[in-house]
C-alpha atoms as an extended CHARMM CRD file, in Angstrom:
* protein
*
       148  EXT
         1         1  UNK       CA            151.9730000000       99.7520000000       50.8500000000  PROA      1               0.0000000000
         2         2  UNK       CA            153.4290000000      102.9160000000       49.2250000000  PROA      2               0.0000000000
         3         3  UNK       CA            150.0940000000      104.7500000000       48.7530000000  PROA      3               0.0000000000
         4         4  UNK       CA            150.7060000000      106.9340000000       52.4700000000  PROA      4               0.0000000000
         5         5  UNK       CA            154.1080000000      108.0960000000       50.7310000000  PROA      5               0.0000000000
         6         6  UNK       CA            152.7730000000      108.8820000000       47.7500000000  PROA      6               0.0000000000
         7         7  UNK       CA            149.2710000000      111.3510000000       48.7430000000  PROA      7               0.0000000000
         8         8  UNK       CA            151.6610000000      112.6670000000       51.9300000000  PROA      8               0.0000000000
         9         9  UNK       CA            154.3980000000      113.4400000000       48.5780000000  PROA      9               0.0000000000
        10        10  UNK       CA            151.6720000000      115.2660000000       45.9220000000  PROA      10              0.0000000000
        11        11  UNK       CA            149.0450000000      116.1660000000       48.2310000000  PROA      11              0.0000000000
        12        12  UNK       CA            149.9280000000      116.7930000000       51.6800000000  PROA      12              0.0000000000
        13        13  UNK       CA            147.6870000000      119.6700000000       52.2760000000  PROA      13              0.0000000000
        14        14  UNK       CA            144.2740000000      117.4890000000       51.1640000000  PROA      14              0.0000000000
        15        15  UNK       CA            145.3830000000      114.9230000000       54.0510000000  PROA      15              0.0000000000
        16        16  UNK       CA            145.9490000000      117.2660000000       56.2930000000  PROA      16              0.0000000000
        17        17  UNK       CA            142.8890000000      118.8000000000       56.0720000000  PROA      17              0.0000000000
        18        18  UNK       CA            141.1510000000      115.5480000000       56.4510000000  PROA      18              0.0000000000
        19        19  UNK       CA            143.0770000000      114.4040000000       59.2240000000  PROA      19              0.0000000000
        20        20  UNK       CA            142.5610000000      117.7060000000       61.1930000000  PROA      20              0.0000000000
        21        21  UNK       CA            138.3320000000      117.3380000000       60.5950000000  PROA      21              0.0000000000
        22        22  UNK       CA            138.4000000000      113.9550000000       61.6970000000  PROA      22              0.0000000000
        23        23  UNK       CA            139.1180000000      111.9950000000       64.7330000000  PROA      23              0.0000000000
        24        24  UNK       CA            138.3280000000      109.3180000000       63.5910000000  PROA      24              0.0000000000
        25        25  UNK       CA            140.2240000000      109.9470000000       60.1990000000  PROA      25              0.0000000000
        26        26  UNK       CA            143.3170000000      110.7570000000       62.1410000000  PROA      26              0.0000000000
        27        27  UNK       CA            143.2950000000      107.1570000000       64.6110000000  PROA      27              0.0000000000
        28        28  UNK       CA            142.2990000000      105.3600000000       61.3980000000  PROA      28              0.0000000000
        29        29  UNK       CA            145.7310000000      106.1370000000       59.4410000000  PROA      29              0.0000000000
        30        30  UNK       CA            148.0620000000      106.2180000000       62.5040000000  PROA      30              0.0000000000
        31        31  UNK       CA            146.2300000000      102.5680000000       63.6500000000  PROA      31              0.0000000000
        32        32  UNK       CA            147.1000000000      101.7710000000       59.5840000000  PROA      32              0.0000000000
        33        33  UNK       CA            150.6020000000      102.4210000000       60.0030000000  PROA      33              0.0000000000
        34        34  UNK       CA            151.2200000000      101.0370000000       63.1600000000  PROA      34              0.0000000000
        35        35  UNK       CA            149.6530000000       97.9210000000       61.9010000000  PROA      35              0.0000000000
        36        36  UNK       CA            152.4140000000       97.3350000000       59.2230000000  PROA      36              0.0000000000
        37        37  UNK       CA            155.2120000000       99.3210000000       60.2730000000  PROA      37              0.0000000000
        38        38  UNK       CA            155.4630000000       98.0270000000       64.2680000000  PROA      38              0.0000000000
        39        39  UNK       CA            156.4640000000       94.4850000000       65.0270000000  PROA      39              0.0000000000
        40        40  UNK       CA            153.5290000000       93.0390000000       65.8250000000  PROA      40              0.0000000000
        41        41  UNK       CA            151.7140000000       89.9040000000       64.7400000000  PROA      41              0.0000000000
        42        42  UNK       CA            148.3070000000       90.3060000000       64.7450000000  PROA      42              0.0000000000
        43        43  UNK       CA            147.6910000000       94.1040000000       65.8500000000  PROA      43              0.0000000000
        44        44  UNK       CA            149.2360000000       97.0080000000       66.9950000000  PROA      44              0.0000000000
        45        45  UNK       CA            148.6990000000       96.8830000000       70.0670000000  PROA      45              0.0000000000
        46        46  UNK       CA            151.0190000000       93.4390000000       70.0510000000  PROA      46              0.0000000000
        47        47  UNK       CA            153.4830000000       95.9490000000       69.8580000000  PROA      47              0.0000000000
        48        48  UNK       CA            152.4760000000       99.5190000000       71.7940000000  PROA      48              0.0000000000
        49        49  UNK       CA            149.6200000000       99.8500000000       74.3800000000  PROA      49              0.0000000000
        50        50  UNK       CA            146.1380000000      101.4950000000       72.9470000000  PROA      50              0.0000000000
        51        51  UNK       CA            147.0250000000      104.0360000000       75.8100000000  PROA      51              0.0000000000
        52        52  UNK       CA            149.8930000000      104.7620000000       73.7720000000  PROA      52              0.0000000000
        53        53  UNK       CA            148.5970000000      104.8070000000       70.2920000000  PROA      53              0.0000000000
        54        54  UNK       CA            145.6490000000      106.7540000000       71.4300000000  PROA      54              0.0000000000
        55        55  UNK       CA            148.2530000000      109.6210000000       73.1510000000  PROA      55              0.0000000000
        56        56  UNK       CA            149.8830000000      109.2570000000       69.5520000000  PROA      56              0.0000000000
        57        57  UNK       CA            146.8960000000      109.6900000000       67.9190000000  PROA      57              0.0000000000
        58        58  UNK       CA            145.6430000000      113.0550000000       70.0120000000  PROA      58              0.0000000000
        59        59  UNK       CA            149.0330000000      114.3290000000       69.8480000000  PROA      59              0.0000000000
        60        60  UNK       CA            148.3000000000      114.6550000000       65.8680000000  PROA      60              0.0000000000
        61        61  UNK       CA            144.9060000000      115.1010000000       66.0760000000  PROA      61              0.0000000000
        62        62  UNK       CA            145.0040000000      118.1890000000       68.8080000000  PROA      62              0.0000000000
        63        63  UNK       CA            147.6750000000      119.7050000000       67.4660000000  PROA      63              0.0000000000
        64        64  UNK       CA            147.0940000000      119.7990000000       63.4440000000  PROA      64              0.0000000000
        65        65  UNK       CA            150.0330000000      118.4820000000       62.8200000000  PROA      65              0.0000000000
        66        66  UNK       CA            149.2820000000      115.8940000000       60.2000000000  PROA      66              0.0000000000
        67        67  UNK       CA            150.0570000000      118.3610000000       57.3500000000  PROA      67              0.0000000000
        68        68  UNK       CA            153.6210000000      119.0490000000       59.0820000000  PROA      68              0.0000000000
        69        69  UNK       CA            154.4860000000      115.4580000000       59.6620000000  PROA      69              0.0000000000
        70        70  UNK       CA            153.5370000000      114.7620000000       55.8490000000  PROA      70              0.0000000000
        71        71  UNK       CA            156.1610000000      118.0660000000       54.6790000000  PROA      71              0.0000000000
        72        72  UNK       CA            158.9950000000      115.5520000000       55.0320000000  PROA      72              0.0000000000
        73        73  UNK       CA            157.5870000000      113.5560000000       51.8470000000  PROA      73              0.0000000000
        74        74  UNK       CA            156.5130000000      117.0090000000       49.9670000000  PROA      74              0.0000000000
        75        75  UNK       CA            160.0840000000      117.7220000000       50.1780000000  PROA      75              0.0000000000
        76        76  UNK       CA            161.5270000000      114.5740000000       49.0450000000  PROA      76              0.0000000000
        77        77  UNK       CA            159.5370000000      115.0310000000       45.7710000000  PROA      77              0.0000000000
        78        78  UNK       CA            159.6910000000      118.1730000000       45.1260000000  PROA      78              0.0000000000
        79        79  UNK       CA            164.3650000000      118.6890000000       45.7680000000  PROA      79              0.0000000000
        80        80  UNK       CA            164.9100000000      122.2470000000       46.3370000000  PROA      80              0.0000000000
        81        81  UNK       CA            168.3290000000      121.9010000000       46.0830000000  PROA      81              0.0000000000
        82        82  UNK       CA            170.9020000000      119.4550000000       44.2120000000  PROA      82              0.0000000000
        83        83  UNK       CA            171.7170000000      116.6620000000       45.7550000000  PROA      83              0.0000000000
        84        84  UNK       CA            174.7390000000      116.3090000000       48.0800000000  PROA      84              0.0000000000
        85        85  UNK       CA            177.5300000000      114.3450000000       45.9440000000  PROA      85              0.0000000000
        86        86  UNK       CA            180.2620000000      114.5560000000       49.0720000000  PROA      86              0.0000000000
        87        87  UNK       CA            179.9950000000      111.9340000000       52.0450000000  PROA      87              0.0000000000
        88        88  UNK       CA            178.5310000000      113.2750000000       55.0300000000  PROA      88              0.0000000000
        89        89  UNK       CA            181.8780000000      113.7600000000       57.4160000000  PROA      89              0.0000000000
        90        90  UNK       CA            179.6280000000      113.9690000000       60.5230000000  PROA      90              0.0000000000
        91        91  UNK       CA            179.9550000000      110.8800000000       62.6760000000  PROA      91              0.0000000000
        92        92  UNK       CA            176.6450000000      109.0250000000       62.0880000000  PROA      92              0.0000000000
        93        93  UNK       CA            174.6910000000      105.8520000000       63.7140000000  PROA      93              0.0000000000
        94        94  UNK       CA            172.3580000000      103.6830000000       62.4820000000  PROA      94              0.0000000000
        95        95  UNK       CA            170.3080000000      101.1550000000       64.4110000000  PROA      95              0.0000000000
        96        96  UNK       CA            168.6310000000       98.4070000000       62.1230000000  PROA      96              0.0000000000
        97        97  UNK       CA            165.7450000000       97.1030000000       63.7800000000  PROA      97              0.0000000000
        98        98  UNK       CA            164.3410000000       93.4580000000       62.6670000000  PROA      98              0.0000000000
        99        99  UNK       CA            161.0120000000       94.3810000000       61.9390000000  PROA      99              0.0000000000
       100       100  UNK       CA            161.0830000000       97.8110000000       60.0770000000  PROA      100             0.0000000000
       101       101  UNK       CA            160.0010000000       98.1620000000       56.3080000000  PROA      101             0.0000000000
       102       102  UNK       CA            163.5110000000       98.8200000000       54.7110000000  PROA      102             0.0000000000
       103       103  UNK       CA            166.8050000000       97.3700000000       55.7100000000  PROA      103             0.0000000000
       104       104  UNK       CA            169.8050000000       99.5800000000       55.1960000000  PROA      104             0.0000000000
       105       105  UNK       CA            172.7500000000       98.6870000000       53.1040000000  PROA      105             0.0000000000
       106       106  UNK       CA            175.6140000000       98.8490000000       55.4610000000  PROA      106             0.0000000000
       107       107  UNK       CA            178.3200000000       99.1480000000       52.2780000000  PROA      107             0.0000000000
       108       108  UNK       CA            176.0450000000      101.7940000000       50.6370000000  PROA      108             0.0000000000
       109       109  UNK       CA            175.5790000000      104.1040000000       54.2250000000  PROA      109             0.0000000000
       110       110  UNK       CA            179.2970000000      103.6400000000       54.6460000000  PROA      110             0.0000000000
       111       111  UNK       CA            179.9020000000      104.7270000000       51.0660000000  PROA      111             0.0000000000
       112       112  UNK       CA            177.8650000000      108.2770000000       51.5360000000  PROA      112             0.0000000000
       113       113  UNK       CA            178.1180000000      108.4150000000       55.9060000000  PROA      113             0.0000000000
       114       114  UNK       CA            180.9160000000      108.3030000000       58.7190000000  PROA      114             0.0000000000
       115       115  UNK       CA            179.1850000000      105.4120000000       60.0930000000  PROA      115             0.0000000000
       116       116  UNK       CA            180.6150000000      105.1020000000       63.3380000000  PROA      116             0.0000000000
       117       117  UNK       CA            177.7570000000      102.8290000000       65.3290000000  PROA      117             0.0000000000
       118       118  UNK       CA            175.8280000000      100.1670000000       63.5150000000  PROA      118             0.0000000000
       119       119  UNK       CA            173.5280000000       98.0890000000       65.5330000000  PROA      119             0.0000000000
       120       120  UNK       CA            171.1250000000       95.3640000000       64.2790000000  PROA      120             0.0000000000
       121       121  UNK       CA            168.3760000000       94.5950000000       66.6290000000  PROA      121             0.0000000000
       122       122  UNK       CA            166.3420000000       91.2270000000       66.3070000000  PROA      122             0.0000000000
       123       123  UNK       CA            162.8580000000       93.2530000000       67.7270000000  PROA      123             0.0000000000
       124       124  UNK       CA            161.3670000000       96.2630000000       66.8820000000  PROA      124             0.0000000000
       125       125  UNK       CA            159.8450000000       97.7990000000       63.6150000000  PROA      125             0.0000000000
       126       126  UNK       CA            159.8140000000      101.2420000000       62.5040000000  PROA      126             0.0000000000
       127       127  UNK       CA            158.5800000000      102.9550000000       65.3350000000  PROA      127             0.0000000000
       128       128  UNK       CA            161.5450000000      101.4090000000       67.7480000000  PROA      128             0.0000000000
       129       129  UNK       CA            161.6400000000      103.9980000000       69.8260000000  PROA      129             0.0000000000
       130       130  UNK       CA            157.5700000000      103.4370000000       71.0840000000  PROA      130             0.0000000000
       131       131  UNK       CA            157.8300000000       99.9420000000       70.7050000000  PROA      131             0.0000000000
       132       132  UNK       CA            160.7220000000       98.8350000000       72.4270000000  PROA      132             0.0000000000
       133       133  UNK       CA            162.3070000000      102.6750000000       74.4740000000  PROA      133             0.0000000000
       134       134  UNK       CA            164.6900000000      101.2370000000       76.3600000000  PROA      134             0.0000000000
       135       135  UNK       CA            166.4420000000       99.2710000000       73.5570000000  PROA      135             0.0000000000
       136       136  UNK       CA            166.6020000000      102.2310000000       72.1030000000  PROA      136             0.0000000000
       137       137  UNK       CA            167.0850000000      104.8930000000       74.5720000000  PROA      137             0.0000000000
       138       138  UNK       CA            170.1190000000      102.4250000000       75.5290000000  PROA      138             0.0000000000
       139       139  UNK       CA            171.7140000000      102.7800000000       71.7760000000  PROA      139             0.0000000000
       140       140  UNK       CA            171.3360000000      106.3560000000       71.9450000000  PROA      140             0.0000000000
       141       141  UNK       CA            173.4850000000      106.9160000000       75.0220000000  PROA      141             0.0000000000
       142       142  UNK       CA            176.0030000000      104.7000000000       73.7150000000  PROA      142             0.0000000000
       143       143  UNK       CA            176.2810000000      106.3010000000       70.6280000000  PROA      143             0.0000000000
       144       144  UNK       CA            176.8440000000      110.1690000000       72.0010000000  PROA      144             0.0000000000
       145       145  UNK       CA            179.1040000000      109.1400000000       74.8790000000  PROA      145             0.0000000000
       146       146  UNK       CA            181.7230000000      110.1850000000       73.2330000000  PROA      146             0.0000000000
       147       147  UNK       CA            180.5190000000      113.5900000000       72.4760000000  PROA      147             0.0000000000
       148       148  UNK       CA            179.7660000000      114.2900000000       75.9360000000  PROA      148             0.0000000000
């Protein structure tokens, strides 16, 4: 399940293309990832409403913003800069939610992060803040409370 990673990573700009021309293109691979990435059992909309996916969908679709949203991996394989060797001193939370595709090591975030939240969830995948916004709107104010 790596393939989205890897065309978003080498060839953003073909996908984006694509994914602008098509409607149908665009709900096919946001459906796709919603389909693994959310908890759900049998589809997505276990987990978010079709009015909700569909307003996801448009929001990419309308806007042409499939080739901006794919940048992120372009950037992670192609470094423009060395990579940080110094702990990030900025205070940092993580929320773990029981459903999304990769698990953080709380030892290994520690080591390289001034964890200073960590909150394990036992619903929600990887798009936690659509499937479950209150859960996670919640963990949000309690982490910046005390930076208010």
């Amino acid at each position: 399940m790596s393939g989205y990673a890897k065309i978003q990573g080498t060839r953003p700009q073909t996908l984006a293309y694509a994914l602008a021309d098509s409607p149908v293109g665009q709900l096919a691979w946001i459906i796709e990832k919603f389909k693994e990435w959310a908890d759900c059992i049998n589809a997505p909309e276990d987990a978010v409403t079709r009015d909700r996916l569909l307003t996801n969908v448009m929001l990419y679709w309308l806007t042409a913003t499939a080739g901006s949203s794919a940048r992120h991996y372009w950037e992670a394989f192609h470094p423009s800069r060395p990579p940080r060797t110094e702990p990030l001193e900025k205070p940092t939370g993580v929320a773990v939610f029981a459903a999304d595709l990769a698990c953080p090591v709380r030892q290994l975030a520690e080591r390289d992060h001034n964890i200073v939240r960590w909150s394990e969830f036992d619903r929600a995948g990887h798009f936690a803040a659509t499937e479950e916004p209150d859960l996670f709107t919640d963990d949000m104010r309690v982490f910046f409370q005390p930076f208010r």
